[in-house]
Amino acid sequence: MKRLVAAGVAGLAVVLAAACSSPSQAPSTGGSSAAPEARTLTVFAAASLTESFTALEKQFETDNPGVDVKLSYGGSSDLAQQIVNGAPADVFAAASDSTMKTVTDANLTAAAPTTFATNVLQIATAPGNPKGIAAFGDLAKPDVTTVVCAPQVPCGAATTKVEQSTGVALKPVSEENDVKSVLSKVSTGNADAGLVYVTDVNAAKGQVQGVSFPESSAAKTNYPIAVVKNAPQADLAQKWVELVTGETGQKTLEAQGFGAA
């Protein structure tokens, strides 16, 4: 009995000594378990890039844990003016050289823009092309209601070029602020036809039918991209540009119907 009591006292002493000692450190795993820093990358992009950039957004967020890509789509001219007016964008991807020039003339790009894709116009009609539109000139017929982009928008400027090269003057029932709005007018039956990009017809997945016309080559559109000067997330902005201009980005754009730079 004395031996058992002595052993119990000795064990208790060991426990008390351990409790009074400094807390032991957990074994090092050799890495950090801290969550990645949450950051937001803001990308201003032409409306015609919606499907391509939305697909690239998922890839970028997978490659850069903790990063949320905020895509702001619209007419390139409107987006350019927003940047000039101080909008906090990290990247600007435009649908024409002229709209990008608005930003570069204001000295608001970190470096010279890079052209990453091209696009051409296509006539969008209702499925089945009920008006039998076969050429650009058919859009000027009195029984055809046509919608186009406003002249200051890249797709509108391209339309103007085609009108000048063909001598055909259109009388649109409306002029929209971006190409997606034109497409919506046709897909909802509010217009017989609209001038959009071939990529927009592809993205509509059967809601409209595309009619190509040879004169569209006279108004091929370049798509430039640039990191905005003093971008809040300059390092991420450069990574986005590299994704768009790299192999993954180019394959994504090609699949949507964009031409090579």
PDB file of C-alpha atoms in Angstrom:
ATOM      1  CA  MET A   1       0.000   0.000   0.000  1.00  0.00           C
ATOM      2  CA  LYS A   2       2.854   2.391   0.882  1.00  0.00           C
ATOM      3  CA  ARG A   3       4.435   1.691  -2.485  1.00  0.00           C
ATOM      4  CA  LEU A   4       1.172   2.443  -4.324  1.00  0.00           C
ATOM      5  CA  VAL A   5       0.718   5.717  -2.432  1.00  0.00           C
ATOM      6  CA  ALA A   6       4.320   6.718  -3.166  1.00  0.00           C
ATOM      7  CA  ALA A   7       3.872   5.961  -6.845  1.00  0.00           C
ATOM      8  CA  GLY A   8       0.647   8.017  -6.943  1.00  0.00           C
ATOM      9  CA  VAL A   9       2.341  10.983  -5.295  1.00  0.00           C
ATOM     10  CA  ALA A  10       5.235  10.789  -7.750  1.00  0.00           C
ATOM     11  CA  GLY A  11       2.836  10.704 -10.724  1.00  0.00           C
ATOM     12  CA  LEU A  12       0.911  13.683  -9.435  1.00  0.00           C
ATOM     13  CA  ALA A  13       4.143  15.623  -9.066  1.00  0.00           C
ATOM     14  CA  VAL A  14       5.005  14.973 -12.695  1.00  0.00           C
ATOM     15  CA  VAL A  15       1.553  16.185 -13.849  1.00  0.00           C
ATOM     16  CA  LEU A  16       1.793  19.353 -11.740  1.00  0.00           C
ATOM     17  CA  ALA A  17       5.264  20.088 -13.064  1.00  0.00           C
ATOM     18  CA  ALA A  18       4.065  19.760 -16.644  1.00  0.00           C
ATOM     19  CA  ALA A  19       1.094  22.022 -15.977  1.00  0.00           C
ATOM     20  CA  CYS A  20       3.369  24.737 -14.577  1.00  0.00           C
ATOM     21  CA  SER A  21       5.810  24.622 -17.454  1.00  0.00           C
ATOM     22  CA  SER A  22       5.584  26.755 -20.612  1.00  0.00           C
ATOM     23  CA  PRO A  23       3.041  25.577 -23.256  1.00  0.00           C
ATOM     24  CA  SER A  24       4.659  23.336 -25.804  1.00  0.00           C
ATOM     25  CA  GLN A  25       4.806  24.445 -29.441  1.00  0.00           C
ATOM     26  CA  ALA A  26       2.845  22.510 -32.074  1.00  0.00           C
ATOM     27  CA  PRO A  27       5.043  20.647 -34.524  1.00  0.00           C
ATOM     28  CA  SER A  28       5.882  22.753 -37.553  1.00  0.00           C
ATOM     29  CA  THR A  29       4.277  21.592 -40.770  1.00  0.00           C
ATOM     30  CA  GLY A  30       6.717  23.568 -42.870  1.00  0.00           C
ATOM     31  CA  GLY A  31       3.963  25.783 -44.415  1.00  0.00           C
ATOM     32  CA  SER A  32       1.398  28.438 -43.528  1.00  0.00           C
ATOM     33  CA  SER A  33      -2.271  27.636 -42.961  1.00  0.00           C
ATOM     34  CA  ALA A  34      -3.317  31.292 -43.288  1.00  0.00           C
ATOM     35  CA  ALA A  35      -6.037  31.987 -45.861  1.00  0.00           C
ATOM     36  CA  PRO A  36      -4.900  33.839 -49.005  1.00  0.00           C
ATOM     37  CA  GLU A  37      -5.340  37.602 -48.899  1.00  0.00           C
ATOM     38  CA  ALA A  38      -8.703  38.614 -50.344  1.00  0.00           C
ATOM     39  CA  ARG A  39      -8.239  41.000 -53.270  1.00  0.00           C
ATOM     40  CA  THR A  40     -10.448  42.336 -56.065  1.00  0.00           C
ATOM     41  CA  LEU A  41      -9.292  42.804 -59.649  1.00  0.00           C
ATOM     42  CA  THR A  42     -11.498  45.237 -61.578  1.00  0.00           C
ATOM     43  CA  VAL A  43     -11.600  44.731 -65.346  1.00  0.00           C
ATOM     44  CA  PHE A  44     -13.417  47.136 -67.673  1.00  0.00           C
ATOM     45  CA  ALA A  45     -14.216  45.301 -70.925  1.00  0.00           C
ATOM     46  CA  ALA A  46     -16.181  45.839 -74.121  1.00  0.00           C
ATOM     47  CA  ALA A  47     -19.604  44.170 -74.040  1.00  0.00           C
ATOM     48  CA  SER A  48     -18.656  41.876 -76.935  1.00  0.00           C
ATOM     49  CA  LEU A  49     -16.057  40.240 -74.645  1.00  0.00           C
ATOM     50  CA  THR A  50     -18.675  39.096 -72.126  1.00  0.00           C
ATOM     51  CA  GLU A  51     -18.625  35.367 -72.837  1.00  0.00           C
ATOM     52  CA  SER A  52     -14.851  35.084 -73.354  1.00  0.00           C
ATOM     53  CA  PHE A  53     -13.828  37.114 -70.306  1.00  0.00           C
ATOM     54  CA  THR A  54     -16.408  35.431 -68.069  1.00  0.00           C
ATOM     55  CA  ALA A  55     -14.830  32.083 -68.954  1.00  0.00           C
ATOM     56  CA  LEU A  56     -11.335  33.457 -68.261  1.00  0.00           C
ATOM     57  CA  GLU A  57     -12.532  34.875 -64.932  1.00  0.00           C
ATOM     58  CA  LYS A  58     -13.005  31.357 -63.549  1.00  0.00           C
ATOM     59  CA  GLN A  59      -9.541  30.297 -64.704  1.00  0.00           C
ATOM     60  CA  PHE A  60      -7.903  33.380 -63.192  1.00  0.00           C
ATOM     61  CA  GLU A  61      -9.608  32.948 -59.828  1.00  0.00           C
ATOM     62  CA  THR A  62      -8.541  29.295 -59.745  1.00  0.00           C
ATOM     63  CA  ASP A  63      -4.929  30.234 -60.489  1.00  0.00           C
ATOM     64  CA  ASN A  64      -4.958  33.088 -57.948  1.00  0.00           C
ATOM     65  CA  PRO A  65      -6.647  31.978 -54.685  1.00  0.00           C
ATOM     66  CA  GLY A  66      -8.308  34.778 -52.760  1.00  0.00           C
ATOM     67  CA  VAL A  67      -8.778  36.962 -55.839  1.00  0.00           C
ATOM     68  CA  ASP A  68     -12.240  38.048 -56.976  1.00  0.00           C
ATOM     69  CA  VAL A  69     -12.385  39.284 -60.570  1.00  0.00           C
ATOM     70  CA  LYS A  70     -14.979  42.020 -61.008  1.00  0.00           C
ATOM     71  CA  LEU A  71     -15.892  42.357 -64.684  1.00  0.00           C
ATOM     72  CA  SER A  72     -17.576  45.579 -65.772  1.00  0.00           C
ATOM     73  CA  TYR A  73     -18.963  45.326 -69.322  1.00  0.00           C
ATOM     74  CA  GLY A  74     -20.314  48.108 -71.504  1.00  0.00           C
ATOM     75  CA  GLY A  75     -19.768  50.195 -74.587  1.00  0.00           C
ATOM     76  CA  SER A  76     -16.046  50.860 -75.007  1.00  0.00           C
ATOM     77  CA  SER A  77     -16.544  54.600 -75.370  1.00  0.00           C
ATOM     78  CA  ASP A  78     -18.490  54.793 -72.110  1.00  0.00           C
ATOM     79  CA  LEU A  79     -15.901  52.704 -70.256  1.00  0.00           C
ATOM     80  CA  ALA A  80     -13.040  54.804 -71.599  1.00  0.00           C
ATOM     81  CA  GLN A  81     -14.715  57.979 -70.403  1.00  0.00           C
ATOM     82  CA  GLN A  82     -15.325  56.459 -66.984  1.00  0.00           C
ATOM     83  CA  ILE A  83     -11.600  55.729 -66.656  1.00  0.00           C
ATOM     84  CA  VAL A  84     -10.730  59.278 -67.730  1.00  0.00           C
ATOM     85  CA  ASN A  85     -13.181  60.527 -65.103  1.00  0.00           C
ATOM     86  CA  GLY A  86     -11.378  58.558 -62.385  1.00  0.00           C
ATOM     87  CA  ALA A  87     -13.143  55.195 -62.193  1.00  0.00           C
ATOM     88  CA  PRO A  88     -10.919  52.754 -60.220  1.00  0.00           C
ATOM     89  CA  ALA A  89     -10.226  50.175 -62.925  1.00  0.00           C
ATOM     90  CA  ASP A  90      -7.190  47.883 -63.049  1.00  0.00           C
ATOM     91  CA  VAL A  91      -7.487  46.759 -66.702  1.00  0.00           C
ATOM     92  CA  PHE A  92      -9.196  48.162 -69.781  1.00  0.00           C
ATOM     93  CA  ALA A  93     -10.005  45.961 -72.787  1.00  0.00           C
ATOM     94  CA  ALA A  94     -11.566  47.955 -75.629  1.00  0.00           C
ATOM     95  CA  ALA A  95     -13.267  47.009 -78.881  1.00  0.00           C
ATOM     96  CA  SER A  96     -11.385  49.554 -80.964  1.00  0.00           C
ATOM     97  CA  ASP A  97      -8.122  51.455 -81.154  1.00  0.00           C
ATOM     98  CA  SER A  98      -9.956  54.779 -81.084  1.00  0.00           C
ATOM     99  CA  THR A  99     -11.654  54.154 -77.738  1.00  0.00           C
ATOM    100  CA  MET A 100      -8.384  52.979 -76.211  1.00  0.00           C
ATOM    101  CA  LYS A 101      -6.811  56.182 -77.565  1.00  0.00           C
ATOM    102  CA  THR A 102      -9.160  58.151 -75.305  1.00  0.00           C
ATOM    103  CA  VAL A 103      -7.371  56.568 -72.352  1.00  0.00           C
ATOM    104  CA  THR A 104      -3.830  56.713 -73.733  1.00  0.00           C
ATOM    105  CA  ASP A 105      -4.249  60.365 -74.738  1.00  0.00           C
ATOM    106  CA  ALA A 106      -5.041  61.062 -71.092  1.00  0.00           C
ATOM    107  CA  ASN A 107      -1.814  59.248 -70.139  1.00  0.00           C
ATOM    108  CA  LEU A 108      -3.790  56.695 -68.138  1.00  0.00           C
ATOM    109  CA  THR A 109      -2.202  53.402 -69.197  1.00  0.00           C
ATOM    110  CA  ALA A 110       0.792  51.894 -67.427  1.00  0.00           C
ATOM    111  CA  ALA A 111       2.297  50.804 -70.766  1.00  0.00           C
ATOM    112  CA  ALA A 112       1.428  50.759 -74.452  1.00  0.00           C
ATOM    113  CA  PRO A 113      -1.760  48.717 -75.144  1.00  0.00           C
ATOM    114  CA  THR A 114      -1.477  45.264 -76.719  1.00  0.00           C
ATOM    115  CA  THR A 115      -3.849  44.134 -79.473  1.00  0.00           C
ATOM    116  CA  PHE A 116      -5.119  40.688 -78.495  1.00  0.00           C
ATOM    117  CA  ALA A 117      -7.956  39.938 -80.960  1.00  0.00           C
ATOM    118  CA  THR A 118      -9.954  41.141 -83.956  1.00  0.00           C
ATOM    119  CA  ASN A 119     -13.628  41.003 -84.865  1.00  0.00           C
ATOM    120  CA  VAL A 120     -15.940  41.696 -87.818  1.00  0.00           C
ATOM    121  CA  LEU A 121     -19.576  42.674 -88.166  1.00  0.00           C
ATOM    122  CA  GLN A 122     -22.350  40.271 -89.041  1.00  0.00           C
ATOM    123  CA  ILE A 123     -26.049  40.820 -89.647  1.00  0.00           C
ATOM    124  CA  ALA A 124     -28.237  39.249 -86.954  1.00  0.00           C
ATOM    125  CA  THR A 125     -31.775  38.242 -87.925  1.00  0.00           C
ATOM    126  CA  ALA A 126     -34.533  36.214 -86.331  1.00  0.00           C
ATOM    127  CA  PRO A 127     -34.012  32.434 -86.668  1.00  0.00           C
ATOM    128  CA  GLY A 128     -34.939  31.374 -90.177  1.00  0.00           C
ATOM    129  CA  ASN A 129     -34.239  34.878 -91.513  1.00  0.00           C
ATOM    130  CA  PRO A 130     -37.943  35.590 -92.284  1.00  0.00           C
ATOM    131  CA  LYS A 131     -37.154  38.799 -94.187  1.00  0.00           C
ATOM    132  CA  GLY A 132     -34.735  36.970 -96.484  1.00  0.00           C
ATOM    133  CA  ILE A 133     -31.844  39.321 -95.772  1.00  0.00           C
ATOM    134  CA  ALA A 134     -28.861  38.289 -97.850  1.00  0.00           C
ATOM    135  CA  ALA A 135     -26.730  41.416 -98.213  1.00  0.00           C
ATOM    136  CA  PHE A 136     -25.849  44.617 -96.417  1.00  0.00           C
ATOM    137  CA  GLY A 137     -27.997  46.611 -98.832  1.00  0.00           C
ATOM    138  CA  ASP A 138     -31.102  44.684 -97.749  1.00  0.00           C
ATOM    139  CA  LEU A 139     -30.958  46.493 -94.409  1.00  0.00           C
ATOM    140  CA  ALA A 140     -31.960  49.710 -96.171  1.00  0.00           C
ATOM    141  CA  LYS A 141     -35.217  48.260 -97.532  1.00  0.00           C
ATOM    142  CA  PRO A 142     -38.301  50.117 -96.238  1.00  0.00           C
ATOM    143  CA  ASP A 143     -39.931  46.961 -94.862  1.00  0.00           C
ATOM    144  CA  VAL A 144     -36.879  45.977 -92.792  1.00  0.00           C
ATOM    145  CA  THR A 145     -36.502  47.439 -89.299  1.00  0.00           C
ATOM    146  CA  THR A 146     -32.823  47.641 -88.421  1.00  0.00           C
ATOM    147  CA  VAL A 147     -30.994  48.501 -85.186  1.00  0.00           C
ATOM    148  CA  VAL A 148     -27.322  49.469 -84.934  1.00  0.00           C
ATOM    149  CA  CYS A 149     -24.852  50.700 -82.348  1.00  0.00           C
ATOM    150  CA  ALA A 150     -24.497  54.427 -81.758  1.00  0.00           C
ATOM    151  CA  PRO A 151     -21.746  56.030 -83.888  1.00  0.00           C
ATOM    152  CA  GLN A 152     -19.424  56.642 -80.920  1.00  0.00           C
ATOM    153  CA  VAL A 153     -19.488  52.936 -79.993  1.00  0.00           C
ATOM    154  CA  PRO A 154     -16.976  50.694 -81.857  1.00  0.00           C
ATOM    155  CA  CYS A 155     -19.672  48.554 -83.495  1.00  0.00           C
ATOM    156  CA  GLY A 156     -21.394  51.769 -84.583  1.00  0.00           C
ATOM    157  CA  ALA A 157     -18.182  53.217 -85.988  1.00  0.00           C
ATOM    158  CA  ALA A 158     -17.652  49.966 -87.909  1.00  0.00           C
ATOM    159  CA  THR A 159     -21.182  50.215 -89.296  1.00  0.00           C
ATOM    160  CA  THR A 160     -20.479  53.745 -90.503  1.00  0.00           C
ATOM    161  CA  LYS A 161     -17.356  52.528 -92.305  1.00  0.00           C
ATOM    162  CA  VAL A 162     -19.365  49.875 -94.128  1.00  0.00           C
ATOM    163  CA  GLU A 163     -22.007  52.423 -95.103  1.00  0.00           C
ATOM    164  CA  GLN A 164     -19.300  54.661 -96.545  1.00  0.00           C
ATOM    165  CA  SER A 165     -17.596  51.838 -98.438  1.00  0.00           C
ATOM    166  CA  THR A 166     -20.851  50.522 -99.928  1.00  0.00           C
ATOM    167  CA  GLY A 167     -22.698  53.775-100.440  1.00  0.00           C
ATOM    168  CA  VAL A 168     -25.662  52.317 -98.570  1.00  0.00           C
ATOM    169  CA  ALA A 169     -27.213  54.694 -96.021  1.00  0.00           C
ATOM    170  CA  LEU A 170     -29.134  52.922 -93.271  1.00  0.00           C
ATOM    171  CA  LYS A 171     -32.115  54.377 -91.442  1.00  0.00           C
ATOM    172  CA  PRO A 172     -32.076  52.467 -88.151  1.00  0.00           C
ATOM    173  CA  VAL A 173     -35.072  52.508 -85.849  1.00  0.00           C
ATOM    174  CA  SER A 174     -32.695  52.831 -82.880  1.00  0.00           C
ATOM    175  CA  GLU A 175     -29.030  53.297 -82.038  1.00  0.00           C
ATOM    176  CA  GLU A 176     -27.870  51.367 -78.983  1.00  0.00           C
ATOM    177  CA  ASN A 177     -25.058  52.045 -76.515  1.00  0.00           C
ATOM    178  CA  ASP A 178     -23.498  48.595 -76.851  1.00  0.00           C
ATOM    179  CA  VAL A 179     -23.597  45.576 -79.114  1.00  0.00           C
ATOM    180  CA  LYS A 180     -25.486  43.363 -76.642  1.00  0.00           C
ATOM    181  CA  SER A 181     -28.377  45.814 -76.652  1.00  0.00           C
ATOM    182  CA  VAL A 182     -28.578  45.557 -80.445  1.00  0.00           C
ATOM    183  CA  LEU A 183     -28.599  41.775 -80.201  1.00  0.00           C
ATOM    184  CA  SER A 184     -31.376  41.900 -77.604  1.00  0.00           C
ATOM    185  CA  LYS A 185     -33.586  44.015 -79.898  1.00  0.00           C
ATOM    186  CA  VAL A 186     -33.351  41.324 -82.582  1.00  0.00           C
ATOM    187  CA  SER A 187     -33.650  38.275 -80.308  1.00  0.00           C
ATOM    188  CA  THR A 188     -36.789  39.684 -78.649  1.00  0.00           C
ATOM    189  CA  GLY A 189     -38.453  40.488 -81.993  1.00  0.00           C
ATOM    190  CA  ASN A 190     -38.264  44.270 -81.627  1.00  0.00           C
ATOM    191  CA  ALA A 191     -36.280  44.552 -84.864  1.00  0.00           C
ATOM    192  CA  ASP A 192     -35.905  42.506 -88.028  1.00  0.00           C
ATOM    193  CA  ALA A 193     -32.141  42.822 -88.130  1.00  0.00           C
ATOM    194  CA  GLY A 194     -29.181  44.305 -86.324  1.00  0.00           C
ATOM    195  CA  LEU A 195     -25.498  44.829 -86.958  1.00  0.00           C
ATOM    196  CA  VAL A 196     -23.435  43.052 -84.323  1.00  0.00           C
ATOM    197  CA  TYR A 197     -20.141  41.177 -84.210  1.00  0.00           C
ATOM    198  CA  VAL A 198     -19.856  37.595 -85.407  1.00  0.00           C
ATOM    199  CA  THR A 199     -18.896  36.634 -81.849  1.00  0.00           C
ATOM    200  CA  ASP A 200     -22.218  37.965 -80.539  1.00  0.00           C
ATOM    201  CA  VAL A 201     -24.164  35.827 -82.991  1.00  0.00           C
ATOM    202  CA  ASN A 202     -22.162  32.808 -81.830  1.00  0.00           C
ATOM    203  CA  ALA A 203     -22.851  33.652 -78.189  1.00  0.00           C
ATOM    204  CA  ALA A 204     -26.609  33.901 -78.835  1.00  0.00           C
ATOM    205  CA  LYS A 205     -26.692  30.113 -79.370  1.00  0.00           C
ATOM    206  CA  GLY A 206     -29.528  29.999 -81.879  1.00  0.00           C
ATOM    207  CA  GLN A 207     -31.594  32.932 -80.617  1.00  0.00           C
ATOM    208  CA  VAL A 208     -30.596  34.796 -83.776  1.00  0.00           C
ATOM    209  CA  GLN A 209     -29.268  33.824 -87.190  1.00  0.00           C
ATOM    210  CA  GLY A 210     -26.111  35.334 -88.638  1.00  0.00           C
ATOM    211  CA  VAL A 211     -25.757  36.635 -92.183  1.00  0.00           C
ATOM    212  CA  SER A 212     -22.185  37.334 -93.285  1.00  0.00           C
ATOM    213  CA  PHE A 213     -21.409  39.971 -95.899  1.00  0.00           C
ATOM    214  CA  PRO A 214     -18.072  40.595 -97.661  1.00  0.00           C
ATOM    215  CA  GLU A 215     -18.029  44.351 -96.999  1.00  0.00           C
ATOM    216  CA  SER A 216     -17.518  43.675 -93.275  1.00  0.00           C
ATOM    217  CA  SER A 217     -13.814  43.144 -93.949  1.00  0.00           C
ATOM    218  CA  ALA A 218     -13.518  46.875 -94.605  1.00  0.00           C
ATOM    219  CA  ALA A 219     -14.350  47.512 -90.956  1.00  0.00           C
ATOM    220  CA  LYS A 220     -12.339  44.902 -89.081  1.00  0.00           C
ATOM    221  CA  THR A 221     -12.052  45.873 -85.417  1.00  0.00           C
ATOM    222  CA  ASN A 222      -8.933  45.574 -83.250  1.00  0.00           C
ATOM    223  CA  TYR A 223      -9.223  44.760 -79.545  1.00  0.00           C
ATOM    224  CA  PRO A 224      -6.475  46.394 -77.429  1.00  0.00           C
ATOM    225  CA  ILE A 225      -5.864  45.756 -73.719  1.00  0.00           C
ATOM    226  CA  ALA A 226      -3.800  47.670 -71.156  1.00  0.00           C
ATOM    227  CA  VAL A 227      -3.110  47.943 -67.443  1.00  0.00           C
ATOM    228  CA  VAL A 228      -4.536  51.219 -66.166  1.00  0.00           C
ATOM    229  CA  LYS A 229      -1.986  53.642 -64.749  1.00  0.00           C
ATOM    230  CA  ASN A 230      -1.827  53.555 -60.931  1.00  0.00           C
ATOM    231  CA  ALA A 231      -4.093  50.507 -60.914  1.00  0.00           C
ATOM    232  CA  PRO A 232      -5.030  49.464 -57.352  1.00  0.00           C
ATOM    233  CA  GLN A 233      -3.975  45.882 -58.185  1.00  0.00           C
ATOM    234  CA  ALA A 234      -1.216  46.444 -60.729  1.00  0.00           C
ATOM    235  CA  ASP A 235       0.419  43.034 -60.273  1.00  0.00           C
ATOM    236  CA  LEU A 236      -2.860  41.176 -60.762  1.00  0.00           C
ATOM    237  CA  ALA A 237      -3.726  43.429 -63.689  1.00  0.00           C
ATOM    238  CA  GLN A 238      -0.534  42.403 -65.469  1.00  0.00           C
ATOM    239  CA  LYS A 239      -1.324  38.738 -64.799  1.00  0.00           C
ATOM    240  CA  TRP A 240      -4.766  39.226 -66.380  1.00  0.00           C
ATOM    241  CA  VAL A 241      -3.232  40.783 -69.492  1.00  0.00           C
ATOM    242  CA  GLU A 242      -0.815  37.851 -69.711  1.00  0.00           C
ATOM    243  CA  LEU A 243      -3.726  35.388 -69.415  1.00  0.00           C
ATOM    244  CA  VAL A 244      -5.691  37.108 -72.193  1.00  0.00           C
ATOM    245  CA  THR A 245      -2.715  37.387 -74.552  1.00  0.00           C
ATOM    246  CA  GLY A 246      -1.343  33.938 -73.694  1.00  0.00           C
ATOM    247  CA  GLU A 247      -2.273  30.515 -75.035  1.00  0.00           C
ATOM    248  CA  THR A 248      -5.279  29.957 -72.745  1.00  0.00           C
ATOM    249  CA  GLY A 249      -6.783  33.343 -73.494  1.00  0.00           C
ATOM    250  CA  GLN A 250      -6.233  33.071 -77.221  1.00  0.00           C
ATOM    251  CA  LYS A 251      -7.881  29.640 -77.385  1.00  0.00           C
ATOM    252  CA  THR A 252     -10.870  30.943 -75.421  1.00  0.00           C
ATOM    253  CA  LEU A 253     -11.253  33.916 -77.751  1.00  0.00           C
ATOM    254  CA  GLU A 254     -10.838  31.786 -80.868  1.00  0.00           C
ATOM    255  CA  ALA A 255     -13.539  29.397 -79.663  1.00  0.00           C
ATOM    256  CA  GLN A 256     -15.920  32.356 -79.426  1.00  0.00           C
ATOM    257  CA  GLY A 257     -15.150  33.439 -83.001  1.00  0.00           C
ATOM    258  CA  PHE A 258     -12.589  36.187 -82.520  1.00  0.00           C
ATOM    259  CA  GLY A 259      -9.821  36.546 -85.050  1.00  0.00           C
ATOM    260  CA  ALA A 260      -6.139  36.534 -84.148  1.00  0.00           C
ATOM    261  CA  ALA A 261      -4.416  39.817 -83.352  1.00  0.00           C
TER     262      ALA A 261
END
